[in-house]
CSV table of C-alpha atoms in Angstrom, one decimal:
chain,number,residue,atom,x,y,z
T,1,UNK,CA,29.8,-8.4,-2.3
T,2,UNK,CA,31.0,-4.7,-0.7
T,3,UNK,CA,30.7,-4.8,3.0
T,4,UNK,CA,30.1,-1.5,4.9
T,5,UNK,CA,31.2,-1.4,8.4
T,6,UNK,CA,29.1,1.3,10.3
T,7,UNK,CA,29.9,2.8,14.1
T,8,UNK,CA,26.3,4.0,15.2
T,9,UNK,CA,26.1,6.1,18.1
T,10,UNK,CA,23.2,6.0,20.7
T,11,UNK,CA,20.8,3.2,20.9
T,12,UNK,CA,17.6,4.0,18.6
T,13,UNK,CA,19.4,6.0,15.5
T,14,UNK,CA,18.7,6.7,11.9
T,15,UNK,CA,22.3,6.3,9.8
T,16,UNK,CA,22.1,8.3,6.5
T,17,UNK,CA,24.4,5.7,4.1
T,18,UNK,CA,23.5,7.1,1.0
T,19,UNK,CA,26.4,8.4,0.2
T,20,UNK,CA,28.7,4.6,1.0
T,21,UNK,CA,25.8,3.1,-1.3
T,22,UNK,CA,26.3,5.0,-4.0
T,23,UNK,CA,30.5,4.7,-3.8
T,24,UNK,CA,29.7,1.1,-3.7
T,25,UNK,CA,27.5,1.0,-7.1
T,26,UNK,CA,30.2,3.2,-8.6
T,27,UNK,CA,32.9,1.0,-7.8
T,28,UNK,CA,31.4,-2.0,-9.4
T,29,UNK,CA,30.6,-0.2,-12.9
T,30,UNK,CA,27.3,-1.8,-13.1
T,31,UNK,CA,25.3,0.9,-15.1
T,32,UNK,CA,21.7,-0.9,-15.3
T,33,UNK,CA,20.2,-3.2,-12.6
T,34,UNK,CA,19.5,-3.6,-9.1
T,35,UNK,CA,21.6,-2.7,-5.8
T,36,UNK,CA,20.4,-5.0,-2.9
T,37,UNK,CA,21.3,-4.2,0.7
T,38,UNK,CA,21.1,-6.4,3.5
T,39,UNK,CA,21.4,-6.7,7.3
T,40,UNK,CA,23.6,-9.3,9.1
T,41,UNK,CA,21.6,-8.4,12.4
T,42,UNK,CA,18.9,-8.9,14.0
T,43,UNK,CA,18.2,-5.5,15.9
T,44,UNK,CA,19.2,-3.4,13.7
T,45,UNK,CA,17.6,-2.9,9.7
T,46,UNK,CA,17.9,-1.1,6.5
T,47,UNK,CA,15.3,1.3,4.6
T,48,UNK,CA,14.7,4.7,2.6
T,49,UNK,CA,13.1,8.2,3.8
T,50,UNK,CA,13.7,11.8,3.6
T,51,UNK,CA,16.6,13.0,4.1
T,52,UNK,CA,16.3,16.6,4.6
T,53,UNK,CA,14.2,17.4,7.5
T,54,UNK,CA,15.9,16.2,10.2
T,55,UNK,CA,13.0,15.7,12.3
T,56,UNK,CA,11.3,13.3,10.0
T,57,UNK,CA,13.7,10.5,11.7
T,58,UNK,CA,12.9,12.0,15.3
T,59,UNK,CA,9.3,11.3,14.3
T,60,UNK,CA,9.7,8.1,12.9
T,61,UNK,CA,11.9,6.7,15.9
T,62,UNK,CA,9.2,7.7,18.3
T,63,UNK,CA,6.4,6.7,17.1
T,64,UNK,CA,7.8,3.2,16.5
T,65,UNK,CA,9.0,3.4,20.3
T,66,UNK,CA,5.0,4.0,21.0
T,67,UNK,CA,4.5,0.9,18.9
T,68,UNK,CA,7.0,-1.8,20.6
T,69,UNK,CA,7.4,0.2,24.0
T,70,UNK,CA,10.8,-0.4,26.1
T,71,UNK,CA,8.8,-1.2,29.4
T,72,UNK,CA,6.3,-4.0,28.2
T,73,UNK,CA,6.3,-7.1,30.0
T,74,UNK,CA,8.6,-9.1,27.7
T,75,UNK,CA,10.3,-12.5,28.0
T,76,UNK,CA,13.1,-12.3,26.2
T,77,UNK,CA,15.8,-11.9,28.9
T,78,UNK,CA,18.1,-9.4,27.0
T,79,UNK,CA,15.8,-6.6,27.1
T,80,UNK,CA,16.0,-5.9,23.6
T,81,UNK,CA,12.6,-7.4,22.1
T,82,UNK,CA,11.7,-3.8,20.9
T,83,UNK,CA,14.1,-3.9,18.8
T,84,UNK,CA,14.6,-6.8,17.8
T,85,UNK,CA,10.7,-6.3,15.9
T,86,UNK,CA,11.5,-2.5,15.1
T,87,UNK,CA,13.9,-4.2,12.8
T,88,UNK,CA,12.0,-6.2,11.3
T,89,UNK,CA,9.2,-3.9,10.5
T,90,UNK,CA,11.5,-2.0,9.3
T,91,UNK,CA,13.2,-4.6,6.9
T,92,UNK,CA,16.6,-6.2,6.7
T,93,UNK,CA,17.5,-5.4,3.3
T,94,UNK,CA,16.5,-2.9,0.7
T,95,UNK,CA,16.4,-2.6,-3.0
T,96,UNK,CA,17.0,0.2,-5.2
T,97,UNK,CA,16.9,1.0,-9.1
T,98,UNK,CA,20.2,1.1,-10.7
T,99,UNK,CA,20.1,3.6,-14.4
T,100,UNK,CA,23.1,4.9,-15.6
T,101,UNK,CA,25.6,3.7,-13.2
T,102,UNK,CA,23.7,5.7,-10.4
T,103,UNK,CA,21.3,4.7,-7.7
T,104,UNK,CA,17.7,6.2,-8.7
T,105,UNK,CA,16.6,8.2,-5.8
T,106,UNK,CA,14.3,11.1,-5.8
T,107,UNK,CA,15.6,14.3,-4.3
T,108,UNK,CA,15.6,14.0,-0.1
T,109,UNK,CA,15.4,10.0,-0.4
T,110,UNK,CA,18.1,8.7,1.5
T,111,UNK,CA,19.2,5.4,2.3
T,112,UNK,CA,19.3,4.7,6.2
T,113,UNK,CA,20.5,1.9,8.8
T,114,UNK,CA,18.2,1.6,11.0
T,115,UNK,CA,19.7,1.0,14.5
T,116,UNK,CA,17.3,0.3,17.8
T,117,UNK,CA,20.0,-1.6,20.0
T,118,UNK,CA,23.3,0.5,19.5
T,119,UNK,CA,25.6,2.2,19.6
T,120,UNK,CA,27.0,-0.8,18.0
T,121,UNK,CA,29.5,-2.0,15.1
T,122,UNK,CA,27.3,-2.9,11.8
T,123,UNK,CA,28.0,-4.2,8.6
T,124,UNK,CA,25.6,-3.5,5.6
T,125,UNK,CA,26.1,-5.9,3.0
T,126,UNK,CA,26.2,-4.8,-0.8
T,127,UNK,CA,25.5,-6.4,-3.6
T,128,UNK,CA,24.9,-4.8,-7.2
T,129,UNK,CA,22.8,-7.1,-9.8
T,130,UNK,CA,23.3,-6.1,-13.1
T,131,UNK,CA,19.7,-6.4,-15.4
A,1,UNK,CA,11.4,-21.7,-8.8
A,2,UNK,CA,11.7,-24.2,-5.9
A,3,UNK,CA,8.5,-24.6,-3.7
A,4,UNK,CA,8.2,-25.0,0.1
A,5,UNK,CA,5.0,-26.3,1.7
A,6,UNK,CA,5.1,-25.5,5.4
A,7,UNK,CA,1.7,-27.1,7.6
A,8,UNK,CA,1.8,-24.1,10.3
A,9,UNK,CA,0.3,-25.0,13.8
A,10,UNK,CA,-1.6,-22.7,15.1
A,11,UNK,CA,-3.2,-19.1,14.2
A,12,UNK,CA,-0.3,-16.7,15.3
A,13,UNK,CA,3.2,-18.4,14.6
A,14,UNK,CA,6.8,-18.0,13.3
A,15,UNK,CA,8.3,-21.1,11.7
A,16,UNK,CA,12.3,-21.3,11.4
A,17,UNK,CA,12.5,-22.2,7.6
A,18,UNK,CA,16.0,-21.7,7.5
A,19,UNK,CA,17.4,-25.1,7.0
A,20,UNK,CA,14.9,-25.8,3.8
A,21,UNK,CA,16.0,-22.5,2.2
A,22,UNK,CA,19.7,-23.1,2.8
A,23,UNK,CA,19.0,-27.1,1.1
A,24,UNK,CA,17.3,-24.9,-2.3
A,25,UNK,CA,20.4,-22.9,-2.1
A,26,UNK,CA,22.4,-25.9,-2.2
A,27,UNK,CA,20.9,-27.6,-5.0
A,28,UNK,CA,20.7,-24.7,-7.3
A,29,UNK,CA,24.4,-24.5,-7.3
A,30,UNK,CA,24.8,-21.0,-7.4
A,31,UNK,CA,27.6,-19.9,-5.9
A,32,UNK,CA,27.1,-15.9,-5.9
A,33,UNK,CA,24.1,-14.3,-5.8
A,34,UNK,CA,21.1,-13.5,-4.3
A,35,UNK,CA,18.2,-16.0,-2.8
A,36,UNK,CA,14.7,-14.6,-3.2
A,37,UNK,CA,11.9,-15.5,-1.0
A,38,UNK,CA,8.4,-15.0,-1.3
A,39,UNK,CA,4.9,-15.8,-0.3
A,40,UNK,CA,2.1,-16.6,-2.5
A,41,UNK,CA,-0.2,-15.0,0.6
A,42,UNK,CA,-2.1,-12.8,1.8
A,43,UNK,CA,-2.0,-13.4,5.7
A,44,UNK,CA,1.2,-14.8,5.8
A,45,UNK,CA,4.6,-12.9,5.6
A,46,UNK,CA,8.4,-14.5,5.1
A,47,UNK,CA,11.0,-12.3,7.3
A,48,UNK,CA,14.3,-12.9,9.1
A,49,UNK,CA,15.0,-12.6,12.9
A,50,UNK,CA,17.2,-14.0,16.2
A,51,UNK,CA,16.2,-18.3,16.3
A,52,UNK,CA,18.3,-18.2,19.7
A,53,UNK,CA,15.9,-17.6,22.1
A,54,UNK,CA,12.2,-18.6,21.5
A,55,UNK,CA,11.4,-15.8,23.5
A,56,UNK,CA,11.5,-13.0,21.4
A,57,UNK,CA,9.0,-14.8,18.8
A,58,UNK,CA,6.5,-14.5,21.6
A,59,UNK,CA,7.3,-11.3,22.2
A,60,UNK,CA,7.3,-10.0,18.4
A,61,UNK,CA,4.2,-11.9,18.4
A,62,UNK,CA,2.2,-10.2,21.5
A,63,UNK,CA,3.7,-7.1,20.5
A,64,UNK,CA,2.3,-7.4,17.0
A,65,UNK,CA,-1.2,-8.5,18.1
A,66,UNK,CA,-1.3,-4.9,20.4
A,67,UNK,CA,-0.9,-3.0,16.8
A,68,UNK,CA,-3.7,-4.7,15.2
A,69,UNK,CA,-5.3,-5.8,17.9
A,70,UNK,CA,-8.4,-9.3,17.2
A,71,UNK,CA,-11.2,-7.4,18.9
A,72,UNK,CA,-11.0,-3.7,16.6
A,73,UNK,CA,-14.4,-2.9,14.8
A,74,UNK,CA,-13.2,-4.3,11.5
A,75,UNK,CA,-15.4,-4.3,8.1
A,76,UNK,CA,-13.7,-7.3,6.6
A,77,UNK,CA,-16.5,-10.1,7.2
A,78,UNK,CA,-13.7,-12.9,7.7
A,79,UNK,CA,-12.5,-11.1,10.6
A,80,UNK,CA,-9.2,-11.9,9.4
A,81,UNK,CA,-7.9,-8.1,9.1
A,82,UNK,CA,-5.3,-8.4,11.3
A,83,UNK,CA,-3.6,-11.1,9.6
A,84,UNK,CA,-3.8,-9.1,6.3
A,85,UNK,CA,-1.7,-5.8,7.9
A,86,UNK,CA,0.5,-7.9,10.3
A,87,UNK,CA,1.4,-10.0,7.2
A,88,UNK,CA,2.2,-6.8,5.1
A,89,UNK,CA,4.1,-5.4,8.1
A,90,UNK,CA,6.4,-8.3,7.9
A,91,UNK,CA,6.5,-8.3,4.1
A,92,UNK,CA,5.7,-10.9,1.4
A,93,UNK,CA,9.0,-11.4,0.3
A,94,UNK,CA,12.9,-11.6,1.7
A,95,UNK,CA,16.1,-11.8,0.0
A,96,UNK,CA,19.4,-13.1,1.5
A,97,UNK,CA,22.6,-13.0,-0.4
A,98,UNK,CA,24.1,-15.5,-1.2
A,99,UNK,CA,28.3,-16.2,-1.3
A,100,UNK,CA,30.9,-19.6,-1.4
A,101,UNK,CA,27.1,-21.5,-2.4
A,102,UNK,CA,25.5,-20.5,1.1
A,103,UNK,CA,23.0,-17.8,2.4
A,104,UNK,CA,24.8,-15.0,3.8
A,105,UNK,CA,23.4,-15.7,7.9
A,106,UNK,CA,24.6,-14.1,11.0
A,107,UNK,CA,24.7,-16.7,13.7
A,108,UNK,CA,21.5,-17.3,15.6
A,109,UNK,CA,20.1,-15.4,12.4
A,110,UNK,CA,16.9,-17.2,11.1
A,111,UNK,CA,14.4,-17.1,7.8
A,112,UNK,CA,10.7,-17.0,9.5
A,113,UNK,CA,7.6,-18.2,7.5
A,114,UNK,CA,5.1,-16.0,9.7
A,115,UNK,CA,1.5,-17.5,10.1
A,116,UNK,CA,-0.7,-15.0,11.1
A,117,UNK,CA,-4.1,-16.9,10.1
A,118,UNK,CA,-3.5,-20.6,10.8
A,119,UNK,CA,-3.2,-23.5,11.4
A,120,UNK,CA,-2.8,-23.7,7.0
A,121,UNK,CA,-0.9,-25.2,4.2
A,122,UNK,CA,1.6,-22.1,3.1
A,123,UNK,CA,4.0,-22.6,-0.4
A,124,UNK,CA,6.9,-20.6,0.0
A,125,UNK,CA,8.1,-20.1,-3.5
A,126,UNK,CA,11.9,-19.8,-3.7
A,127,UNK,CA,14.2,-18.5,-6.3
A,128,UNK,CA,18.1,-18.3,-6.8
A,129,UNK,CA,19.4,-15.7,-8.8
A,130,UNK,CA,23.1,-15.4,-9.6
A,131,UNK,CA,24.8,-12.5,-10.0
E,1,UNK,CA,13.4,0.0,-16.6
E,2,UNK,CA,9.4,1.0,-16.9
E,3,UNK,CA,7.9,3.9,-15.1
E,4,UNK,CA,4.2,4.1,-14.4
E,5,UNK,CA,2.5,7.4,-13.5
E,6,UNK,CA,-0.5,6.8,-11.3
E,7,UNK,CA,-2.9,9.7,-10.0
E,8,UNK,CA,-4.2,9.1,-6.4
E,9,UNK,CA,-7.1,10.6,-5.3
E,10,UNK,CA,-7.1,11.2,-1.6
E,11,UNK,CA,-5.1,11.4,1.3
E,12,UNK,CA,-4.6,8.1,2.2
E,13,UNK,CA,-5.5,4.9,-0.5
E,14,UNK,CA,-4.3,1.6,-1.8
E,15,UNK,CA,-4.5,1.5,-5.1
E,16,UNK,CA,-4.5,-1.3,-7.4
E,17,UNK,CA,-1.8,-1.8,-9.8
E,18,UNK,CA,-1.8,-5.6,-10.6
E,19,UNK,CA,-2.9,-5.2,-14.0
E,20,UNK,CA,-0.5,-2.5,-15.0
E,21,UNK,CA,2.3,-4.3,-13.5
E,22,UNK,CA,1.5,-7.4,-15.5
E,23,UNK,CA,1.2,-5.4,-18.7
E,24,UNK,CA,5.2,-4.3,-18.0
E,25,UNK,CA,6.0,-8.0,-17.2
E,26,UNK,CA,4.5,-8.9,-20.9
E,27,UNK,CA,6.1,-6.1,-22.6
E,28,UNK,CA,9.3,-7.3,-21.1
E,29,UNK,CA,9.5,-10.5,-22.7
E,30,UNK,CA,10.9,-12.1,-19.5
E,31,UNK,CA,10.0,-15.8,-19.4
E,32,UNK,CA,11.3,-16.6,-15.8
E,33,UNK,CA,12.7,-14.0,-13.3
E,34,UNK,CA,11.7,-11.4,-10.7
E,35,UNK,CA,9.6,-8.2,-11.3
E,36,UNK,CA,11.3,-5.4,-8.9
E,37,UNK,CA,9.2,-2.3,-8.4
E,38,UNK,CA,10.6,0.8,-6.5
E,39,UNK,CA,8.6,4.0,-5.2
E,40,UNK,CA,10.6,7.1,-5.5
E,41,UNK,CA,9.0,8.8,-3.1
E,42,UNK,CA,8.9,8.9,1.0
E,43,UNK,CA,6.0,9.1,1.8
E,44,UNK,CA,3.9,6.5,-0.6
E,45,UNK,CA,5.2,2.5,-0.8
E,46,UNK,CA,4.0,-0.6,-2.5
E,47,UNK,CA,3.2,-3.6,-0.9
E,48,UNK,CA,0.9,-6.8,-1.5
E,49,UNK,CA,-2.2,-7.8,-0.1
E,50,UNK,CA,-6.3,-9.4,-0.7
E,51,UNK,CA,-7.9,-7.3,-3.8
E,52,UNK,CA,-11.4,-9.1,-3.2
E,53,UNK,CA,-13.2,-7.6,-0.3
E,54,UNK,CA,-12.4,-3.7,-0.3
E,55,UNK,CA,-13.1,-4.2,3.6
E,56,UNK,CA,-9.7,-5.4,3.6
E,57,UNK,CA,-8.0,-2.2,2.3
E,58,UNK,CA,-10.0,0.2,4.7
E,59,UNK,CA,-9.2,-1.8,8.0
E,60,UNK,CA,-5.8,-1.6,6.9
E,61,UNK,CA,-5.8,1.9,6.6
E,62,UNK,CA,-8.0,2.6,9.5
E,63,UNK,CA,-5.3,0.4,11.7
E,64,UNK,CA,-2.5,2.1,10.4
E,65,UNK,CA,-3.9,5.1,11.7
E,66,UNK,CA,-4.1,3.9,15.0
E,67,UNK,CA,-0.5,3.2,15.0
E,68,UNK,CA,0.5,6.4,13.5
E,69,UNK,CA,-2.1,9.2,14.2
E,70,UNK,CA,-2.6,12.2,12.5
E,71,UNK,CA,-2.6,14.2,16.0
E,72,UNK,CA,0.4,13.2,17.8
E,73,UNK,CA,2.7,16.2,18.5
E,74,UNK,CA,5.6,15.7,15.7
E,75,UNK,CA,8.5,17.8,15.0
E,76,UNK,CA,8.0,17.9,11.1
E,77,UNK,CA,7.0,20.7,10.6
E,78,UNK,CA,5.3,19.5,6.9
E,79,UNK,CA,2.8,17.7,9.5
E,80,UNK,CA,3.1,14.4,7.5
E,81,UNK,CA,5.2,12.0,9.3
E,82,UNK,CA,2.5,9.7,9.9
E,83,UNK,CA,2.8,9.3,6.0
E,84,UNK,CA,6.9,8.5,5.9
E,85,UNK,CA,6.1,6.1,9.0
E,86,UNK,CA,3.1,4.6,7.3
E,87,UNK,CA,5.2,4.3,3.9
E,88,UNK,CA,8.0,3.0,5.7
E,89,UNK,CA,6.5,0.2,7.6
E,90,UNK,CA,4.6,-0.7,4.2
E,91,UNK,CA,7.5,-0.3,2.3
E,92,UNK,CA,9.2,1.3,-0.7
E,93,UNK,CA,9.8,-1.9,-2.8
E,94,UNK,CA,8.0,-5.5,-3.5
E,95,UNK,CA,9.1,-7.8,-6.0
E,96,UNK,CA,7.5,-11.0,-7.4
E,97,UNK,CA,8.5,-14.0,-9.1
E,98,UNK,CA,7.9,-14.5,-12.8
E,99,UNK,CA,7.0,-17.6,-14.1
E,100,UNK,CA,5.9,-18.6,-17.6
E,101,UNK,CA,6.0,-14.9,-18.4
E,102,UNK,CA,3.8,-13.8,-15.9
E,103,UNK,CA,3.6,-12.8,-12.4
E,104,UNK,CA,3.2,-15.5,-9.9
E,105,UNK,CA,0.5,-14.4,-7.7
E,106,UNK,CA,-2.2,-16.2,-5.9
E,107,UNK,CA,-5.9,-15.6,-6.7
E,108,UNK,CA,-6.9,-12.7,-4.6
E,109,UNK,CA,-3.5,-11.3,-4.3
E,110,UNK,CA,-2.9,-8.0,-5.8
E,111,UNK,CA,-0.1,-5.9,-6.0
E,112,UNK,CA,-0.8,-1.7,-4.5
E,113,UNK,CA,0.7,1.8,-4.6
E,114,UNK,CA,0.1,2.6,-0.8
E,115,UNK,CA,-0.8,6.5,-0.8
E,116,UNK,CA,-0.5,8.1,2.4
E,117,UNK,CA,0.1,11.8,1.7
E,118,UNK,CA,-2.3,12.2,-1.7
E,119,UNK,CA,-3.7,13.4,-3.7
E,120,UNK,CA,-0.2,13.3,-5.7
E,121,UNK,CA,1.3,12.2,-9.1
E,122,UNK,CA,3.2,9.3,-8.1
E,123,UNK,CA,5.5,7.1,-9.9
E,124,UNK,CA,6.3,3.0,-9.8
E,125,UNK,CA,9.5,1.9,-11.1
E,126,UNK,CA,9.4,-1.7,-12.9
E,127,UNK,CA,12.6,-3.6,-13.5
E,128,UNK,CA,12.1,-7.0,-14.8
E,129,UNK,CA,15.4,-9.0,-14.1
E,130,UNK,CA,16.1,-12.5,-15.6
E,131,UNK,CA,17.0,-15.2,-13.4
């Protein structure tokens, strides 16, 4: 298992780690199979999207915050409850194609972290299934 | 494949599953890998989330019930639709890596079977893969 | 790996993929395992859900519009950000156990391409890993 340790920077935040990902497949010289990322946290998650537009993550982060609002009456005493299901609608670990030592991705699909309670230190957690 | 049955409660629900998932862990005897969950459902997801304070289940679960709310003009005649997109929201499957033997957990990290049509008999069907 | 090439046909469909899926599983000659499938693209995923009553798949639409209109005032300037949301919260992967050399899925339960930016080409990506 490869662990990535990640600094995020303001509370709701889209991390582009494609490029750790792909070091980390590399690394293990695993030419066919599967790389599986997962999240060791609970407000924070792991998915794919475009990677060019920069507003596409603008987009994405505030329409989830019209979804799971900040100022809804909720119990949980830290205050974080929005996040806490942003992350999991968003998923705790992803799965991508491994072919010829490289992670299949289609042009402008990027791998993210998906923070919604930073800034905060996160670890993604790698591992790369051969098959 | 190991198999899970799980009575849920009531119609909107989370169940902590974790302890059951870690025992199929155990007795598969890997020892690196990956630990593949899924549901054989289709109002019922399996996802991860905080199983400190009981709170923020009812909050991900009021929260999820404001998306798709019970009342909406629906089509499907079982009135179930909600279920059917809160489930897929969740997901139908979650993988948790496995290292030393054990799932790879934060603390107060959980594995939620989530009811969204109960009270019901739900299989969670489990498999260990190493690698 | 197996690629499958399916045609949508509007802007926003599920579309049913079980049997093709299964066909891959067959060829594959996989007796016991997991079937990964991976969308290469950002703003279509694949999920699960009921393939009996076709209510099902338009209240799940129609609700996912709610939660990500069309109309909202985005920054992306391609105007489909509903459709990377949409795909995101959907998801770009799904994976399913194989037992007996087939997929393990309940009755009802069928496995979709979840188009939210068609008509397009789009393509699946099937790994069928031992386990």
């Amino acid at each position: 298992m490869i662990e990535l340790e990640i600094q995020t920077g303001t509370k709701n935040e889209l991390v582009d780690i494609t490029l750790q990902v792909g070091d980390a497949v590399a690394r293990s010289a695993v030419k066919s199979g599967i790389c599986h990322l997962f999240m060791p946290h609970t407000t924070a998650g792991v998915t794919l999207n475009e990677n060019w537009d920069p507003s596409v993550k603008l987009d994405i982060l505030r329409t989830l915050d019209s979804m799971a609002p900040q100022r809804r009456d909720y119990r949980h005493a830290e205050g974080n409850s929005p996040a806490h299901l942003k992350a999991m609608m968003v998923g705790f670990s992803a799965t991508v194609p491994i072919n010829e030592g490289r992670l299949v991705l289609r042009t402008w699909q990027g791998i993210y972290l998906a923070e919604f309670d930073g800034p905060r230190k996160r670890r993604v957690l790698i591992q790369v299934l051969a098959g």
